[in-house]
């Protein structure tokens, strides 16, 4: 029966850890360079056009 190659498995785990650490560092750097708004939204800019569209009469008119 074949022996298990523990060195290969260990190396794969080390590479996975290194990859995760690099990804975490990259996300941390991005967060530092692009801080999120205080309200907690995920970087989405509020759209002021919605209020303007309603004022222009795009909404159906209500009968009086």
PDB file of N, CA and C in Angstrom:
ATOM      1  N   UNK A   1       0.836  -1.185   0.000  1.00  0.00           N
ATOM      2  CA  UNK A   1       0.000   0.000   0.000  1.00  0.00           C
ATOM      3  C   UNK A   1       0.881   1.248   0.000  1.00  0.00           C
ATOM      4  N   UNK A   2       0.440   2.278  -0.715  1.00  0.00           N
ATOM      5  CA  UNK A   2       1.236   3.497  -0.869  1.00  0.00           C
ATOM      6  C   UNK A   2       1.204   4.344   0.399  1.00  0.00           C
ATOM      7  N   UNK A   3       2.320   4.998   0.648  1.00  0.00           N
ATOM      8  CA  UNK A   3       2.405   5.892   1.804  1.00  0.00           C
ATOM      9  C   UNK A   3       1.781   7.239   1.449  1.00  0.00           C
ATOM     10  N   UNK A   4       1.218   7.886   2.449  1.00  0.00           N
ATOM     11  CA  UNK A   4       0.677   9.219   2.261  1.00  0.00           C
ATOM     12  C   UNK A   4       1.828  10.220   2.254  1.00  0.00           C
ATOM     13  N   UNK A   5       1.774  11.149   1.332  1.00  0.00           N
ATOM     14  CA  UNK A   5       2.822  12.158   1.223  1.00  0.00           C
ATOM     15  C   UNK A   5       2.448  13.342   2.113  1.00  0.00           C
ATOM     16  N   UNK A   6       2.854  13.283   3.366  1.00  0.00           N
ATOM     17  CA  UNK A   6       2.497  14.320   4.320  1.00  0.00           C
ATOM     18  C   UNK A   6       3.154  15.652   3.996  1.00  0.00           C
ATOM     19  N   UNK A   7       4.346  15.610   3.423  1.00  0.00           N
ATOM     20  CA  UNK A   7       5.015  16.872   3.065  1.00  0.00           C
ATOM     21  C   UNK A   7       4.210  17.624   2.010  1.00  0.00           C
ATOM     22  N   UNK A   8       3.653  16.913   1.047  1.00  0.00           N
ATOM     23  CA  UNK A   8       2.830  17.546   0.016  1.00  0.00           C
ATOM     24  C   UNK A   8       1.593  18.185   0.643  1.00  0.00           C
ATOM     25  N   UNK A   9       0.926  17.433   1.529  1.00  0.00           N
ATOM     26  CA  UNK A   9      -0.273  17.963   2.187  1.00  0.00           C
ATOM     27  C   UNK A   9       0.061  19.194   3.033  1.00  0.00           C
ATOM     28  N   UNK A  10       1.177  19.133   3.747  1.00  0.00           N
ATOM     29  CA  UNK A  10       1.590  20.258   4.574  1.00  0.00           C
ATOM     30  C   UNK A  10       1.871  21.481   3.695  1.00  0.00           C
ATOM     31  N   UNK A  11       2.561  21.263   2.592  1.00  0.00           N
ATOM     32  CA  UNK A  11       2.874  22.377   1.683  1.00  0.00           C
ATOM     33  C   UNK A  11       1.596  22.989   1.115  1.00  0.00           C
ATOM     34  N   UNK A  12       0.628  22.175   0.782  1.00  0.00           N
ATOM     35  CA  UNK A  12      -0.635  22.682   0.246  1.00  0.00           C
ATOM     36  C   UNK A  12      -1.363  23.519   1.295  1.00  0.00           C
ATOM     37  N   UNK A  13      -1.345  23.069   2.554  1.00  0.00           N
ATOM     38  CA  UNK A  13      -1.968  23.845   3.632  1.00  0.00           C
ATOM     39  C   UNK A  13      -1.253  25.175   3.822  1.00  0.00           C
ATOM     40  N   UNK A  14       0.081  25.144   3.754  1.00  0.00           N
ATOM     41  CA  UNK A  14       0.860  26.377   3.897  1.00  0.00           C
ATOM     42  C   UNK A  14       0.537  27.357   2.772  1.00  0.00           C
ATOM     43  N   UNK A  15       0.434  26.844   1.544  1.00  0.00           N
ATOM     44  CA  UNK A  15       0.111  27.703   0.406  1.00  0.00           C
ATOM     45  C   UNK A  15      -1.289  28.300   0.547  1.00  0.00           C
ATOM     46  N   UNK A  16      -2.225  27.507   1.038  1.00  0.00           N
ATOM     47  CA  UNK A  16      -3.596  27.988   1.247  1.00  0.00           C
ATOM     48  C   UNK A  16      -3.621  29.086   2.305  1.00  0.00           C
ATOM     49  N   UNK A  17      -2.880  28.885   3.406  1.00  0.00           N
ATOM     50  CA  UNK A  17      -2.801  29.901   4.456  1.00  0.00           C
ATOM     51  C   UNK A  17      -2.203  31.195   3.916  1.00  0.00           C
ATOM     52  N   UNK A  18      -1.138  31.061   3.119  1.00  0.00           N
ATOM     53  CA  UNK A  18      -0.471  32.232   2.551  1.00  0.00           C
ATOM     54  C   UNK A  18      -1.419  32.982   1.615  1.00  0.00           C
ATOM     55  N   UNK A  19      -2.163  32.238   0.818  1.00  0.00           N
ATOM     56  CA  UNK A  19      -3.111  32.842  -0.126  1.00  0.00           C
ATOM     57  C   UNK A  19      -4.206  33.606   0.627  1.00  0.00           C
ATOM     58  N   UNK A  20      -4.732  33.001   1.698  1.00  0.00           N
ATOM     59  CA  UNK A  20      -5.765  33.661   2.503  1.00  0.00           C
ATOM     60  C   UNK A  20      -5.225  34.908   3.179  1.00  0.00           C
ATOM     61  N   UNK A  21      -3.989  34.832   3.681  1.00  0.00           N
ATOM     62  CA  UNK A  21      -3.378  35.983   4.345  1.00  0.00           C
ATOM     63  C   UNK A  21      -3.173  37.130   3.359  1.00  0.00           C
ATOM     64  N   UNK A  22      -2.743  36.816   2.136  1.00  0.00           N
ATOM     65  CA  UNK A  22      -2.560  37.850   1.114  1.00  0.00           C
ATOM     66  C   UNK A  22      -3.891  38.482   0.731  1.00  0.00           C
ATOM     67  N   UNK A  23      -4.930  37.668   0.601  1.00  0.00           N
ATOM     68  CA  UNK A  23      -6.264  38.182   0.273  1.00  0.00           C
ATOM     69  C   UNK A  23      -6.778  39.100   1.376  1.00  0.00           C
ATOM     70  N   UNK A  24      -6.572  38.694   2.620  1.00  0.00           N
ATOM     71  CA  UNK A  24      -7.005  39.509   3.759  1.00  0.00           C
ATOM     72  C   UNK A  24      -6.250  40.831   3.787  1.00  0.00           C
ATOM     73  N   UNK A  25      -4.938  40.786   3.538  1.00  0.00           N
ATOM     74  CA  UNK A  25      -4.137  42.005   3.520  1.00  0.00           C
ATOM     75  C   UNK A  25      -4.587  42.927   2.392  1.00  0.00           C
ATOM     76  N   UNK A  26      -4.928  42.344   1.231  1.00  0.00           N
ATOM     77  CA  UNK A  26      -5.387  43.148   0.095  1.00  0.00           C
ATOM     78  C   UNK A  26      -6.716  43.832   0.417  1.00  0.00           C
ATOM     79  N   UNK A  27      -7.651  43.070   1.027  1.00  0.00           N
ATOM     80  CA  UNK A  27      -8.946  43.656   1.398  1.00  0.00           C
ATOM     81  C   UNK A  27      -8.775  44.747   2.445  1.00  0.00           C
ATOM     82  N   UNK A  28      -7.864  44.519   3.390  1.00  0.00           N
ATOM     83  CA  UNK A  28      -7.613  45.507   4.436  1.00  0.00           C
ATOM     84  C   UNK A  28      -7.045  46.792   3.835  1.00  0.00           C
ATOM     85  N   UNK A  29      -6.141  46.656   2.875  1.00  0.00           N
ATOM     86  CA  UNK A  29      -5.552  47.810   2.210  1.00  0.00           C
ATOM     87  C   UNK A  29      -6.609  48.567   1.402  1.00  0.00           C
ATOM     88  N   UNK A  30      -7.487  47.836   0.702  1.00  0.00           N
ATOM     89  CA  UNK A  30      -8.559  48.470  -0.056  1.00  0.00           C
ATOM     90  C   UNK A  30      -9.497  49.224   0.867  1.00  0.00           C
ATOM     91  N   UNK A  31      -9.820  48.638   2.007  1.00  0.00           N
ATOM     92  CA  UNK A  31     -10.707  49.288   2.967  1.00  0.00           C
ATOM     93  C   UNK A  31     -10.057  50.548   3.521  1.00  0.00           C
ATOM     94  N   UNK A  32      -8.762  50.508   3.692  1.00  0.00           N
ATOM     95  CA  UNK A  32      -8.046  51.678   4.204  1.00  0.00           C
ATOM     96  C   UNK A  32      -8.047  52.796   3.162  1.00  0.00           C
ATOM     97  N   UNK A  33      -7.869  52.434   1.900  1.00  0.00           N
ATOM     98  CA  UNK A  33      -7.822  53.428   0.828  1.00  0.00           C
ATOM     99  C   UNK A  33      -9.205  53.939   0.439  1.00  0.00           C
ATOM    100  N   UNK A  34     -10.231  53.124   0.614  1.00  0.00           N
ATOM    101  CA  UNK A  34     -11.606  53.483   0.255  1.00  0.00           C
ATOM    102  C   UNK A  34     -12.507  53.274   1.461  1.00  0.00           C
ATOM    103  N   UNK A  35     -12.473  54.195   2.427  1.00  0.00           N
ATOM    104  CA  UNK A  35     -13.291  53.987   3.632  1.00  0.00           C
ATOM    105  C   UNK A  35     -14.777  53.980   3.302  1.00  0.00           C
ATOM    106  N   UNK A  36     -15.522  53.160   4.054  1.00  0.00           N
ATOM    107  CA  UNK A  36     -16.965  53.048   3.857  1.00  0.00           C
ATOM    108  C   UNK A  36     -17.659  54.247   4.486  1.00  0.00           C
ATOM    109  N   UNK A  37     -18.843  54.608   3.986  1.00  0.00           N
ATOM    110  CA  UNK A  37     -19.621  55.671   4.626  1.00  0.00           C
ATOM    111  C   UNK A  37     -20.032  55.278   6.044  1.00  0.00           C
ATOM    112  N   UNK A  38     -20.320  56.267   6.873  1.00  0.00           N
ATOM    113  CA  UNK A  38     -20.639  56.027   8.275  1.00  0.00           C
ATOM    114  C   UNK A  38     -21.945  55.253   8.452  1.00  0.00           C
ATOM    115  N   UNK A  39     -22.875  55.340   7.473  1.00  0.00           N
ATOM    116  CA  UNK A  39     -24.166  54.665   7.631  1.00  0.00           C
ATOM    117  C   UNK A  39     -24.081  53.158   7.404  1.00  0.00           C
ATOM    118  N   UNK A  40     -22.931  52.657   6.957  1.00  0.00           N
ATOM    119  CA  UNK A  40     -22.752  51.226   6.828  1.00  0.00           C
ATOM    120  C   UNK A  40     -23.087  50.663   5.467  1.00  0.00           C
ATOM    121  N   UNK A  41     -23.487  51.504   4.520  1.00  0.00           N
ATOM    122  CA  UNK A  41     -23.776  50.988   3.195  1.00  0.00           C
ATOM    123  C   UNK A  41     -22.467  50.613   2.517  1.00  0.00           C
ATOM    124  N   UNK A  42     -22.538  49.683   1.582  1.00  0.00           N
ATOM    125  CA  UNK A  42     -21.348  49.113   0.969  1.00  0.00           C
ATOM    126  C   UNK A  42     -20.837  49.955  -0.186  1.00  0.00           C
ATOM    127  N   UNK A  43     -20.483  51.204   0.050  1.00  0.00           N
ATOM    128  CA  UNK A  43     -19.866  52.030  -0.966  1.00  0.00           C
ATOM    129  C   UNK A  43     -20.806  52.498  -2.058  1.00  0.00           C
ATOM    130  N   UNK A  44     -22.083  52.304  -1.903  1.00  0.00           N
ATOM    131  CA  UNK A  44     -23.024  52.765  -2.909  1.00  0.00           C
ATOM    132  C   UNK A  44     -23.312  54.235  -2.683  1.00  0.00           C
ATOM    133  N   UNK A  45     -23.256  54.995  -3.767  1.00  0.00           N
ATOM    134  CA  UNK A  45     -23.546  56.412  -3.651  1.00  0.00           C
ATOM    135  C   UNK A  45     -25.061  56.611  -3.718  1.00  0.00           C
ATOM    136  N   UNK A  46     -25.592  57.485  -2.904  1.00  0.00           N
ATOM    137  CA  UNK A  46     -27.033  57.734  -2.981  1.00  0.00           C
ATOM    138  C   UNK A  46     -27.380  58.408  -4.299  1.00  0.00           C
ATOM    139  N   UNK A  47     -28.490  58.002  -4.851  1.00  0.00           N
ATOM    140  CA  UNK A  47     -28.890  58.559  -6.131  1.00  0.00           C
ATOM    141  C   UNK A  47     -29.908  59.660  -5.911  1.00  0.00           C
ATOM    142  N   UNK A  48     -29.512  60.897  -6.226  1.00  0.00           N
ATOM    143  CA  UNK A  48     -30.382  62.040  -6.058  1.00  0.00           C
ATOM    144  C   UNK A  48     -31.353  62.150  -7.238  1.00  0.00           C
ATOM    145  N   UNK A  49     -31.111  61.402  -8.307  1.00  0.00           N
ATOM    146  CA  UNK A  49     -31.962  61.476  -9.490  1.00  0.00           C
ATOM    147  C   UNK A  49     -33.373  60.967  -9.215  1.00  0.00           C
ATOM    148  N   UNK A  50     -33.547  60.075  -8.259  1.00  0.00           N
ATOM    149  CA  UNK A  50     -34.872  59.526  -7.976  1.00  0.00           C
ATOM    150  C   UNK A  50     -35.847  60.617  -7.546  1.00  0.00           C
ATOM    151  N   UNK A  51     -35.410  61.539  -6.710  1.00  0.00           N
ATOM    152  CA  UNK A  51     -36.281  62.615  -6.248  1.00  0.00           C
ATOM    153  C   UNK A  51     -36.623  63.546  -7.410  1.00  0.00           C
ATOM    154  N   UNK A  52     -35.667  63.775  -8.303  1.00  0.00           N
ATOM    155  CA  UNK A  52     -35.916  64.649  -9.446  1.00  0.00           C
ATOM    156  C   UNK A  52     -36.899  64.011 -10.419  1.00  0.00           C
ATOM    157  N   UNK A  53     -36.809  62.707 -10.610  1.00  0.00           N
ATOM    158  CA  UNK A  53     -37.704  62.022 -11.539  1.00  0.00           C
ATOM    159  C   UNK A  53     -39.157  62.132 -11.096  1.00  0.00           C
ATOM    160  N   UNK A  54     -39.412  62.007  -9.806  1.00  0.00           N
ATOM    161  CA  UNK A  54     -40.772  62.081  -9.303  1.00  0.00           C
ATOM    162  C   UNK A  54     -41.333  63.489  -9.491  1.00  0.00           C
ATOM    163  N   UNK A  55     -40.500  64.486  -9.380  1.00  0.00           N
ATOM    164  CA  UNK A  55     -40.957  65.863  -9.534  1.00  0.00           C
ATOM    165  C   UNK A  55     -41.260  66.185 -10.990  1.00  0.00           C
ATOM    166  N   UNK A  56     -40.647  65.478 -11.936  1.00  0.00           N
ATOM    167  CA  UNK A  56     -40.857  65.752 -13.350  1.00  0.00           C
ATOM    168  C   UNK A  56     -42.184  65.212 -13.862  1.00  0.00           C
ATOM    169  N   UNK A  57     -42.831  64.350 -13.123  1.00  0.00           N
ATOM    170  CA  UNK A  57     -44.125  63.854 -13.547  1.00  0.00           C
ATOM    171  C   UNK A  57     -44.057  62.481 -14.177  1.00  0.00           C
ATOM    172  N   UNK A  58     -43.031  61.703 -13.907  1.00  0.00           N
ATOM    173  CA  UNK A  58     -42.947  60.342 -14.453  1.00  0.00           C
ATOM    174  C   UNK A  58     -43.966  59.436 -13.765  1.00  0.00           C
ATOM    175  N   UNK A  59     -44.363  59.757 -12.551  1.00  0.00           N
ATOM    176  CA  UNK A  59     -45.332  58.951 -11.832  1.00  0.00           C
ATOM    177  C   UNK A  59     -46.712  59.202 -12.413  1.00  0.00           C
ATOM    178  N   UNK A  60     -47.599  58.193 -12.408  1.00  0.00           N
ATOM    179  CA  UNK A  60     -48.941  58.406 -12.956  1.00  0.00           C
ATOM    180  C   UNK A  60     -49.702  59.460 -12.136  1.00  0.00           C
ATOM    181  N   UNK A  61     -50.475  60.272 -12.829  1.00  0.00           N
ATOM    182  CA  UNK A  61     -51.225  61.342 -12.173  1.00  0.00           C
ATOM    183  C   UNK A  61     -52.387  60.764 -11.377  1.00  0.00           C
ATOM    184  N   UNK A  62     -52.631  61.328 -10.215  1.00  0.00           N
ATOM    185  CA  UNK A  62     -53.734  60.902  -9.362  1.00  0.00           C
ATOM    186  C   UNK A  62     -55.000  61.675  -9.729  1.00  0.00           C
ATOM    187  N   UNK A  63     -56.152  61.014  -9.911  1.00  0.00           N
ATOM    188  CA  UNK A  63     -57.400  61.730 -10.227  1.00  0.00           C
ATOM    189  C   UNK A  63     -57.843  62.569  -9.024  1.00  0.00           C
ATOM    190  N   UNK A  64     -58.417  63.726  -9.321  1.00  0.00           N
ATOM    191  CA  UNK A  64     -58.847  64.621  -8.239  1.00  0.00           C
ATOM    192  C   UNK A  64     -60.340  64.587  -8.048  1.00  0.00           C
TER     193      UNK A  64
END
